[in-house]
Amino acid sequence: MSRSPKEHFQRTKELAEALSKADIYKWLVTKGYFPEAYVLPPCFTVTKNPEFGKVYFSHTKKKFHPDISEFQQVHFPKTELTDRTFGIINPKIHSDIAYTIADNWNQILDCLFNKDNQVCSYSFPIPLNHKKIGEIGELRSGRMIYEFIEMAENDVASIAFRYKYLFKTDIKNFYPSIYTHSIPWALHDKTTIRHPSKRNDYDFIGNRLDKLFQNANDGCTNGIPIGSVVSDIISEIILSGVDRELSKSLKADVVVVRFKDDYRILAKSESSGRSVIKFLQAALKEYRLELNDGKTESYRLPNGLFRNWVSEYHRINPQPKSYYEFKRFKEVYLSVIEIDKNNSGCGVIDRFLADIVTKKGRIRIKKLDNRSLIKIISLLLMLADLRIKSFPKVLAIIESIIKSSFGLKHIDLIFEHLEEFLTDLKSEEMNNRYLIAWVIYFIRSNNLESKLKDVKFSFKDPIVYATYNDEFTAFKECEDFNIFSNVKLIAEKITMLEHLDVFKPQ
């Protein structure tokens, strides 16, 4: 159901206000601790944590000394030449961040939903339950992204007839550029907190969060770890400060909505839209952030309202939930590659992978035989090469095949294909550690180690090492927490498809 952006903003506030502090803390230190599901195998999960109220680093008005730690880096290949680095925060520091947020929830919400803010955000980091008010929802973070984007599109479309232009822009290198001192600026007002008597007053929650994030990152004031939901909440706090600053300049002839660091501006005239971009640049500078000039675009409505790839995909695959003959699978597959090529970074590959699997985890391919099986596995692995974050989903589909009666009969054939793939990856371990971690998890979780022909691997990357050896050595001193589980025990509780439920199969 479409709402106006303002109605969505108000409804989000009401649902967020209904959450309990204890539930918020529990969700942040468990479900919200690790990055999105595609980043780490399911064995990285929180199964033990302290109760709400535990504080590891106490403070007085003038003293606050959390431990200095470094976050565990998780490398995700963004392009052939660059990685995106996710961060796993020291559990004690993370717990105190989560507690500070939860215990001061009303103050956080006053910041996020400030009465002077005219920019409507569609990126509330905690899933809200619209049917059971007061309960945290079940959406996984990956699916939240797609559903919020779709919601924002529909809500903007419902009022777009009043406007003529749409502008899109985003923030340059956002998370690594966040200045931790800007957290208290957004929470308490920049002029207030920069007064000499307030700069190091730790009765202000913003100053405590500033210090906790610094010390989680070896004392650095530039950048916050990507991945944990507490980082997402902090980013929303900072951007709410930017939004309030921008709101001072907004006029009645524009509407501005935001999803994370992406802005959408509806304007009645081209000049009004361009003025908002200038005002946004100025607001960002107040928080030491910059617009991404290369991603600022303008459209004459209705162009730009919806993601082009969605309609293109529906056109080439109008019945995505019906079973696929191999010929149709191949034709849709080739079209998906073309759509992905023309819409860099879009979610079409994820959508296609979800559509070829049923709710019960069965692949929607008719007349699967030896020849078509290996072709499909080969094609899927090549598809994952185009969109690395889809690689775990491809493995999850292969897992669903080998769990079927047909796949079980051909498990040696399937494994031979994967073993060759793993050998190629291992030849350049540091460049392929993300892929290797997932292949190792697949092999171990499906009890296929015996088929490795007695090959013994040794791995240097801590994430791969942990998955292979059932031992995550980071933060072992944090005895109140259990953040890693035995691969085989986890595999008994959850399939890879369940873990990676982004586009929910129907």
Coordinates of C-alpha atoms in Angstrom, one line a residue:
M1 CA 0.0 0.0 0.0
S2 CA 1.4 3.4 -1.0
R3 CA 1.6 6.2 1.4
S4 CA 2.9 9.7 1.0
P5 CA 6.5 10.0 2.2
K6 CA 5.4 12.1 5.2
E7 CA 2.8 9.4 6.2
H8 CA 5.5 6.7 5.9
F9 CA 7.9 8.8 8.0
Q10 CA 5.2 9.3 10.7
R11 CA 4.2 5.6 10.7
T12 CA 7.9 4.5 11.1
K13 CA 8.2 6.8 14.1
E14 CA 5.1 5.3 15.8
L15 CA 6.3 1.8 15.3
A16 CA 9.8 2.6 16.5
E17 CA 8.5 4.3 19.6
A18 CA 6.6 1.1 20.5
L19 CA 9.8 -1.0 20.7
S20 CA 11.1 -1.9 24.2
K21 CA 14.7 -1.1 25.1
A22 CA 15.5 -4.7 26.1
D23 CA 14.3 -6.0 22.7
I24 CA 16.3 -3.3 20.8
Y25 CA 19.5 -4.2 22.7
K26 CA 18.9 -8.0 22.2
W27 CA 18.3 -7.6 18.4
L28 CA 21.3 -5.3 17.9
V29 CA 23.8 -7.7 19.7
T30 CA 22.4 -10.8 18.0
K31 CA 20.7 -10.3 14.6
G32 CA 22.4 -6.9 14.0
Y33 CA 25.9 -7.8 15.0
F34 CA 27.2 -9.3 11.7
P35 CA 27.0 -7.7 8.2
E36 CA 24.3 -8.8 5.7
A37 CA 23.8 -12.5 5.2
Y38 CA 25.7 -12.7 1.9
V39 CA 28.9 -11.4 3.5
L40 CA 29.7 -14.3 6.0
P41 CA 28.7 -17.9 6.0
P42 CA 26.0 -18.9 8.6
C43 CA 28.5 -20.2 11.1
F44 CA 29.2 -16.6 12.0
T45 CA 26.3 -16.1 14.4
V46 CA 25.7 -14.8 17.9
T47 CA 24.5 -17.5 20.3
K48 CA 25.6 -16.0 23.6
N49 CA 25.5 -12.4 24.8
P50 CA 25.0 -10.5 28.1
E51 CA 21.6 -9.4 29.4
F52 CA 20.3 -5.9 28.8
G53 CA 21.9 -3.6 31.4
K54 CA 25.5 -4.9 31.3
V55 CA 28.0 -2.1 30.8
Y56 CA 31.6 -2.9 30.2
F57 CA 33.0 0.7 30.2
S58 CA 31.6 3.0 32.8
H59 CA 31.8 6.7 32.6
T60 CA 31.8 9.9 34.7
K61 CA 31.1 13.4 33.4
K62 CA 34.8 13.9 32.5
K63 CA 36.2 10.3 32.2
F64 CA 35.4 7.6 29.7
H65 CA 38.1 5.1 28.7
P66 CA 36.8 2.2 26.6
D67 CA 39.4 -0.3 25.5
I68 CA 41.1 0.5 22.2
S69 CA 40.5 -2.3 19.7
E70 CA 40.6 -2.9 16.0
F71 CA 37.6 -4.3 14.2
Q72 CA 38.0 -7.6 12.3
Q73 CA 38.1 -6.9 8.6
V74 CA 36.0 -8.9 6.2
H75 CA 37.0 -8.4 2.6
F76 CA 34.3 -8.4 -0.1
P77 CA 35.5 -8.1 -3.7
K78 CA 33.7 -5.0 -5.0
T79 CA 35.5 -5.0 -8.4
E80 CA 38.3 -6.9 -9.9
L81 CA 40.8 -4.4 -8.4
T82 CA 39.1 -3.2 -5.2
D83 CA 37.5 -4.7 -2.1
R84 CA 34.8 -3.4 0.1
T85 CA 35.8 -3.8 3.7
F86 CA 33.2 -4.8 6.3
G87 CA 34.0 -4.7 10.0
I88 CA 33.2 -7.0 12.9
I89 CA 33.4 -4.8 16.1
N90 CA 34.9 -6.0 19.4
P91 CA 31.8 -7.5 21.1
K92 CA 32.3 -5.6 24.4
I93 CA 32.5 -2.2 22.6
H94 CA 29.6 -3.2 20.3
S95 CA 27.5 -4.3 23.3
D96 CA 28.1 -0.9 25.0
I97 CA 27.2 0.9 21.8
A98 CA 24.0 -1.2 21.5
Y99 CA 23.2 -0.6 25.2
T100 CA 23.8 3.2 24.8
I101 CA 21.5 3.3 21.8
A102 CA 18.7 1.2 23.4
D103 CA 18.8 2.9 26.8
N104 CA 18.5 6.3 25.2
W105 CA 16.0 5.2 22.5
N106 CA 13.7 8.1 22.9
Q107 CA 16.5 10.6 22.5
I108 CA 17.7 8.8 19.4
L109 CA 14.2 8.9 17.9
D110 CA 13.9 12.6 18.7
C111 CA 16.9 13.1 16.6
L112 CA 15.8 10.7 13.8
F113 CA 12.3 12.1 13.6
N114 CA 12.9 15.7 14.5
K115 CA 9.9 18.0 14.0
D116 CA 12.0 20.4 11.9
N117 CA 13.1 17.7 9.5
Q118 CA 11.4 17.8 6.2
V119 CA 13.4 15.0 4.5
C120 CA 11.7 11.6 4.7
S121 CA 14.0 8.6 5.3
Y122 CA 13.2 5.1 4.0
S123 CA 16.2 3.4 5.7
F124 CA 15.2 2.7 9.3
P125 CA 17.8 0.1 10.3
I126 CA 15.7 -2.1 12.6
P127 CA 12.9 -4.1 11.0
L128 CA 9.5 -3.0 12.2
N129 CA 6.5 -5.3 12.5
H130 CA 3.4 -3.5 11.1
K131 CA 1.1 -6.3 12.2
K132 CA 2.4 -6.7 15.7
I133 CA 3.2 -3.3 17.0
G134 CA 5.9 -3.3 19.6
E135 CA 7.7 -6.4 18.1
I136 CA 10.8 -6.3 16.0
G137 CA 10.1 -7.7 12.5
E138 CA 11.6 -10.7 10.8
L139 CA 13.0 -9.1 7.6
R140 CA 16.7 -9.8 7.0
S141 CA 18.7 -6.8 6.2
G142 CA 19.3 -7.8 2.6
R143 CA 15.5 -8.0 1.9
M144 CA 14.9 -4.8 3.9
I145 CA 17.0 -3.0 1.3
Y146 CA 15.0 -4.2 -1.7
E147 CA 11.6 -3.7 0.0
F148 CA 12.4 -0.2 1.3
I149 CA 13.6 0.8 -2.2
E150 CA 10.4 -0.5 -3.7
M151 CA 8.3 1.2 -1.0
A152 CA 10.1 4.5 -1.6
E153 CA 9.5 4.3 -5.4
N154 CA 5.8 3.6 -4.9
D155 CA 5.3 6.4 -2.4
V156 CA 7.2 8.9 -4.5
A157 CA 5.2 7.8 -7.6
S158 CA 2.0 8.4 -5.7
I159 CA 2.7 12.2 -5.4
A160 CA 4.9 12.7 -8.5
F161 CA 2.1 14.0 -10.6
R162 CA 2.4 17.3 -8.8
Y163 CA 6.0 17.7 -9.9
K164 CA 8.0 17.9 -13.2
Y165 CA 11.5 16.9 -12.3
L166 CA 13.3 14.2 -10.4
F167 CA 16.9 14.5 -9.2
K168 CA 19.0 11.7 -7.8
T169 CA 22.3 12.0 -5.9
D170 CA 24.3 10.3 -3.2
I171 CA 27.2 10.8 -0.8
K172 CA 30.7 10.1 -1.8
N173 CA 32.4 7.2 0.1
F174 CA 30.0 7.5 2.9
Y175 CA 30.8 5.2 5.8
P176 CA 34.6 5.6 5.5
S177 CA 34.2 9.4 5.4
I178 CA 32.1 9.7 8.6
Y179 CA 33.7 11.9 11.1
T180 CA 33.0 10.4 14.6
H181 CA 32.8 13.8 16.2
S182 CA 29.8 14.5 14.0
I183 CA 27.7 12.0 16.0
P184 CA 27.3 14.4 19.0
W185 CA 26.9 17.2 16.5
A186 CA 23.8 15.5 15.1
L187 CA 22.4 14.4 18.5
H188 CA 23.0 17.5 20.5
D189 CA 23.5 20.4 18.0
K190 CA 26.9 21.3 16.7
T191 CA 27.1 24.7 18.5
T192 CA 26.2 23.2 21.8
I193 CA 28.6 20.3 21.8
R194 CA 31.6 22.3 20.5
H195 CA 31.5 24.6 23.5
P196 CA 34.7 23.9 25.5
S197 CA 32.8 22.7 28.5
K198 CA 30.8 20.2 26.5
R199 CA 33.4 18.7 24.1
N200 CA 34.5 16.0 26.6
D201 CA 31.3 15.8 28.7
Y202 CA 30.4 12.2 28.7
D203 CA 27.0 12.7 30.2
F204 CA 26.1 13.4 26.5
I205 CA 25.4 10.1 24.8
G206 CA 26.8 11.5 21.5
N207 CA 30.2 12.0 23.1
R208 CA 30.1 8.4 24.5
L209 CA 29.1 7.0 21.1
D210 CA 31.8 9.1 19.5
K211 CA 34.5 7.6 21.8
L212 CA 33.2 4.0 21.5
F213 CA 33.3 4.2 17.7
Q214 CA 36.7 5.7 17.8
N215 CA 38.1 3.0 20.0
A216 CA 36.4 0.3 18.0
N217 CA 38.6 1.5 15.1
D218 CA 41.9 1.8 16.9
G219 CA 41.3 5.4 18.0
C220 CA 40.5 6.8 14.5
T221 CA 38.0 9.6 14.2
N222 CA 37.5 9.1 10.4
G223 CA 35.3 6.2 9.3
I224 CA 33.0 3.7 11.0
P225 CA 32.9 0.0 10.4
I226 CA 30.5 -1.1 7.7
G227 CA 28.1 -4.0 8.4
S228 CA 26.8 -3.8 12.0
V229 CA 23.4 -2.3 12.4
V230 CA 24.7 0.0 15.1
S231 CA 26.8 1.6 12.4
D232 CA 23.6 1.9 10.3
I233 CA 21.9 3.7 13.2
I234 CA 24.8 6.1 13.6
S235 CA 24.7 6.8 9.9
E236 CA 21.0 7.6 10.2
I237 CA 21.7 9.9 13.2
I238 CA 24.3 11.8 11.2
L239 CA 22.2 12.1 8.1
S240 CA 19.2 13.2 10.2
G241 CA 21.5 16.2 11.2
V242 CA 22.3 16.8 7.5
D243 CA 18.6 16.5 6.7
R244 CA 17.6 19.1 9.3
E245 CA 20.3 21.5 8.0
L246 CA 18.9 21.0 4.5
S247 CA 15.3 21.4 5.6
K248 CA 16.1 25.0 6.6
S249 CA 16.4 25.8 2.9
L250 CA 13.6 23.7 1.5
K251 CA 10.5 25.4 -0.1
A252 CA 7.0 24.1 -0.8
D253 CA 7.8 23.3 -4.4
V254 CA 10.1 20.3 -3.6
V255 CA 9.9 17.0 -1.8
V256 CA 13.1 15.2 -0.6
V257 CA 13.3 11.5 0.4
R258 CA 16.4 9.5 1.3
F259 CA 17.3 5.9 1.4
K260 CA 20.6 5.6 3.4
D261 CA 22.9 8.0 1.6
D262 CA 20.8 8.1 -1.6
Y263 CA 18.7 11.2 -2.1
R264 CA 15.6 11.7 -4.4
I265 CA 14.3 15.2 -5.0
L266 CA 10.9 15.9 -6.6
A267 CA 10.8 19.5 -7.9
K268 CA 8.2 21.6 -9.8
S269 CA 11.0 23.3 -11.7
E270 CA 14.5 22.3 -12.8
S271 CA 15.9 25.4 -11.1
S272 CA 14.3 24.4 -7.8
G273 CA 15.8 20.9 -8.0
R274 CA 19.3 22.2 -8.7
S275 CA 19.0 24.6 -5.8
V276 CA 18.2 21.7 -3.5
I277 CA 21.4 20.0 -4.7
K278 CA 23.4 23.1 -3.8
F279 CA 21.8 23.3 -0.4
L280 CA 22.5 19.6 0.2
Q281 CA 26.1 20.1 -0.7
A282 CA 26.3 22.9 1.9
A283 CA 24.5 20.8 4.6
L284 CA 26.9 17.9 4.0
K285 CA 29.9 20.2 4.4
E286 CA 28.7 21.0 7.9
Y287 CA 29.2 17.3 8.7
R288 CA 32.5 16.9 6.6
L289 CA 30.8 14.9 3.9
E290 CA 30.6 15.4 0.1
L291 CA 28.2 14.6 -2.7
N292 CA 29.2 12.1 -5.3
D293 CA 29.2 14.4 -8.4
G294 CA 29.5 11.4 -10.8
K295 CA 26.2 10.0 -9.5
T296 CA 24.1 13.2 -9.6
E297 CA 21.4 12.9 -12.3
S298 CA 18.2 14.7 -13.3
Y299 CA 15.1 13.4 -15.1
R300 CA 12.0 14.9 -16.7
L301 CA 9.2 13.0 -15.0
P302 CA 8.0 10.3 -15.3
N303 CA 11.5 9.2 -16.3
G304 CA 13.6 8.0 -13.4
L305 CA 10.7 7.1 -11.1
F306 CA 11.4 3.4 -11.2
R307 CA 14.4 1.2 -11.6
N308 CA 14.6 0.3 -15.3
W309 CA 15.9 -3.2 -14.7
V310 CA 12.6 -4.2 -12.9
S311 CA 10.4 -3.6 -15.9
E312 CA 13.0 -5.1 -18.3
Y313 CA 13.1 -8.2 -16.2
H314 CA 9.4 -8.6 -16.2
R315 CA 9.3 -8.1 -19.9
I316 CA 11.7 -11.0 -20.6
N317 CA 10.4 -13.2 -17.8
P318 CA 6.7 -12.5 -17.4
Q319 CA 6.0 -15.8 -15.5
P320 CA 9.1 -16.1 -13.2
K321 CA 7.4 -18.5 -10.9
S322 CA 6.6 -21.1 -13.5
Y323 CA 8.9 -24.1 -14.2
Y324 CA 11.7 -23.6 -16.7
E325 CA 12.5 -25.9 -19.7
F326 CA 16.3 -25.7 -20.2
K327 CA 15.8 -23.7 -23.4
R328 CA 13.7 -21.0 -21.6
F329 CA 16.2 -21.0 -18.7
K330 CA 19.0 -20.3 -21.1
E331 CA 17.1 -17.5 -22.9
V332 CA 16.1 -15.8 -19.6
Y333 CA 19.6 -16.3 -18.3
L334 CA 21.2 -14.5 -21.3
S335 CA 18.7 -11.7 -21.0
V336 CA 19.5 -11.3 -17.3
I337 CA 23.2 -10.9 -18.2
E338 CA 22.3 -8.2 -20.7
I339 CA 20.1 -6.3 -18.2
D340 CA 22.9 -6.5 -15.6
K341 CA 25.4 -5.2 -18.2
N342 CA 23.2 -2.2 -19.0
N343 CA 22.2 -1.5 -15.3
S344 CA 25.4 -1.8 -13.4
G345 CA 25.0 -3.0 -9.8
C346 CA 21.3 -3.7 -10.1
G347 CA 19.5 -6.6 -8.4
V348 CA 18.4 -8.5 -11.5
I349 CA 20.7 -11.5 -10.9
D350 CA 19.5 -11.8 -7.3
R351 CA 15.9 -11.7 -8.5
F352 CA 16.5 -14.3 -11.1
L353 CA 18.2 -16.6 -8.7
A354 CA 15.3 -16.3 -6.3
D355 CA 12.7 -17.0 -9.0
I356 CA 14.3 -20.3 -10.1
V357 CA 13.9 -21.7 -6.5
T358 CA 10.6 -22.6 -4.8
K359 CA 9.7 -21.8 -1.2
K360 CA 10.7 -25.4 -0.3
G361 CA 14.1 -24.9 -1.9
R362 CA 13.6 -26.9 -5.1
I363 CA 15.0 -25.7 -8.4
R364 CA 12.3 -24.8 -11.0
I365 CA 13.9 -26.7 -13.9
K366 CA 11.9 -29.3 -15.8
K367 CA 13.4 -32.6 -17.0
L368 CA 16.7 -32.1 -15.2
D369 CA 19.2 -34.7 -16.4
N370 CA 23.0 -35.2 -16.4
R371 CA 23.7 -32.9 -19.3
S372 CA 21.4 -30.1 -18.2
L373 CA 22.5 -30.4 -14.6
I374 CA 26.2 -29.6 -15.3
K375 CA 25.3 -26.9 -17.8
I376 CA 23.1 -25.2 -15.2
I377 CA 25.7 -25.4 -12.5
S378 CA 28.3 -24.0 -14.9
L379 CA 26.0 -21.2 -16.0
L380 CA 25.1 -20.3 -12.4
L381 CA 28.8 -20.1 -11.4
M382 CA 29.5 -17.8 -14.3
L383 CA 26.5 -15.7 -13.3
A384 CA 28.0 -15.3 -9.9
D385 CA 31.2 -14.1 -11.5
L386 CA 29.3 -11.1 -12.8
R387 CA 27.8 -10.3 -9.4
I388 CA 30.0 -11.6 -6.6
K389 CA 27.5 -11.1 -3.8
S390 CA 25.2 -13.6 -5.6
F391 CA 27.9 -16.3 -5.3
P392 CA 26.5 -17.6 -1.9
K393 CA 23.0 -17.8 -3.4
V394 CA 24.4 -19.9 -6.3
L395 CA 26.0 -22.3 -3.8
A396 CA 22.7 -22.4 -1.9
I397 CA 20.9 -23.4 -5.1
I398 CA 23.5 -26.1 -5.7
E399 CA 23.0 -27.3 -2.1
S400 CA 19.2 -27.6 -2.7
I401 CA 20.0 -29.7 -5.8
I402 CA 22.2 -32.2 -4.0
K403 CA 19.7 -32.5 -1.2
S404 CA 17.1 -33.7 -3.7
S405 CA 16.9 -37.4 -4.7
F406 CA 18.1 -36.5 -8.3
G407 CA 21.0 -34.4 -7.1
L408 CA 22.1 -37.1 -4.5
K409 CA 22.6 -39.5 -7.4
H410 CA 24.9 -37.1 -9.1
I411 CA 26.7 -35.7 -6.2
D412 CA 30.1 -36.9 -7.4
L413 CA 29.6 -35.1 -10.7
I414 CA 28.6 -31.9 -8.9
F415 CA 31.4 -32.1 -6.4
E416 CA 34.0 -32.7 -9.2
H417 CA 32.9 -29.4 -10.7
L418 CA 33.2 -27.5 -7.4
E419 CA 36.5 -29.1 -6.5
E420 CA 38.1 -27.8 -9.7
F421 CA 36.6 -24.4 -9.0
L422 CA 38.1 -24.4 -5.4
T423 CA 41.5 -25.4 -6.7
D424 CA 41.5 -22.5 -9.1
L425 CA 40.5 -20.1 -6.3
K426 CA 43.1 -21.4 -3.9
S427 CA 45.9 -20.6 -6.4
E428 CA 45.2 -16.9 -5.6
E429 CA 43.9 -17.2 -2.0
M430 CA 44.1 -13.5 -1.0
N431 CA 42.2 -12.4 -4.1
N432 CA 39.5 -15.0 -3.6
R433 CA 39.2 -15.4 0.2
Y434 CA 35.5 -14.4 0.1
L435 CA 34.6 -17.1 -2.5
I436 CA 36.8 -19.6 -0.7
A437 CA 35.1 -19.1 2.6
W438 CA 31.7 -19.9 1.1
V439 CA 33.0 -22.9 -0.9
I440 CA 34.6 -24.3 2.3
Y441 CA 31.4 -23.8 4.2
F442 CA 29.4 -25.5 1.4
I443 CA 31.8 -28.5 1.5
R444 CA 31.9 -28.9 5.3
S445 CA 28.2 -28.2 5.9
N446 CA 27.2 -30.9 3.4
N447 CA 29.7 -33.4 4.8
L448 CA 31.8 -33.6 1.6
E449 CA 35.3 -33.3 3.0
S450 CA 35.9 -37.0 2.3
K451 CA 35.7 -36.2 -1.4
L452 CA 38.6 -33.8 -1.3
K453 CA 41.0 -36.7 -2.1
D454 CA 42.9 -36.2 1.2
V455 CA 44.0 -32.7 0.2
K456 CA 44.8 -30.6 3.3
F457 CA 44.4 -26.9 3.0
S458 CA 46.0 -24.2 5.2
F459 CA 44.5 -20.7 5.1
K460 CA 45.8 -17.3 6.4
D461 CA 42.6 -15.2 6.2
P462 CA 40.9 -15.4 9.6
I463 CA 37.4 -15.8 8.1
V464 CA 38.4 -18.7 5.8
Y465 CA 40.5 -20.2 8.6
A466 CA 37.6 -20.1 11.0
T467 CA 35.2 -21.7 8.5
Y468 CA 37.7 -24.5 7.7
N469 CA 38.9 -25.2 11.2
D470 CA 35.8 -24.3 13.3
E471 CA 37.8 -21.8 15.2
F472 CA 37.3 -18.0 15.0
T473 CA 40.3 -16.6 17.0
A474 CA 39.2 -12.9 17.0
F475 CA 37.9 -11.5 20.3
K476 CA 38.4 -14.8 22.2
E477 CA 39.0 -12.7 25.3
C478 CA 35.3 -11.6 25.3
E479 CA 34.0 -14.6 27.3
D480 CA 30.4 -13.3 27.7
F481 CA 29.9 -13.7 23.9
N482 CA 29.7 -16.6 21.5
I483 CA 30.0 -15.2 18.0
F484 CA 31.0 -18.4 16.0
S485 CA 29.4 -21.8 15.8
N486 CA 30.4 -25.2 14.6
V487 CA 29.7 -25.5 10.9
K488 CA 28.0 -28.8 11.0
L489 CA 25.8 -27.9 13.9
I490 CA 24.6 -24.7 12.2
A491 CA 24.0 -26.6 8.9
E492 CA 21.6 -28.9 10.8
K493 CA 19.6 -25.8 11.9
I494 CA 19.5 -23.7 8.7
T495 CA 20.0 -24.2 5.0
M496 CA 22.0 -21.8 2.9
L497 CA 18.9 -20.7 1.1
E498 CA 17.2 -19.9 4.4
H499 CA 20.2 -17.9 5.6
L500 CA 20.3 -16.0 2.3
D501 CA 16.6 -15.2 2.0
V502 CA 16.8 -11.9 0.2
F503 CA 14.0 -12.1 -2.4
K504 CA 11.6 -14.4 -0.6
P505 CA 10.5 -17.3 -2.9
Q506 CA 6.8 -17.8 -3.4

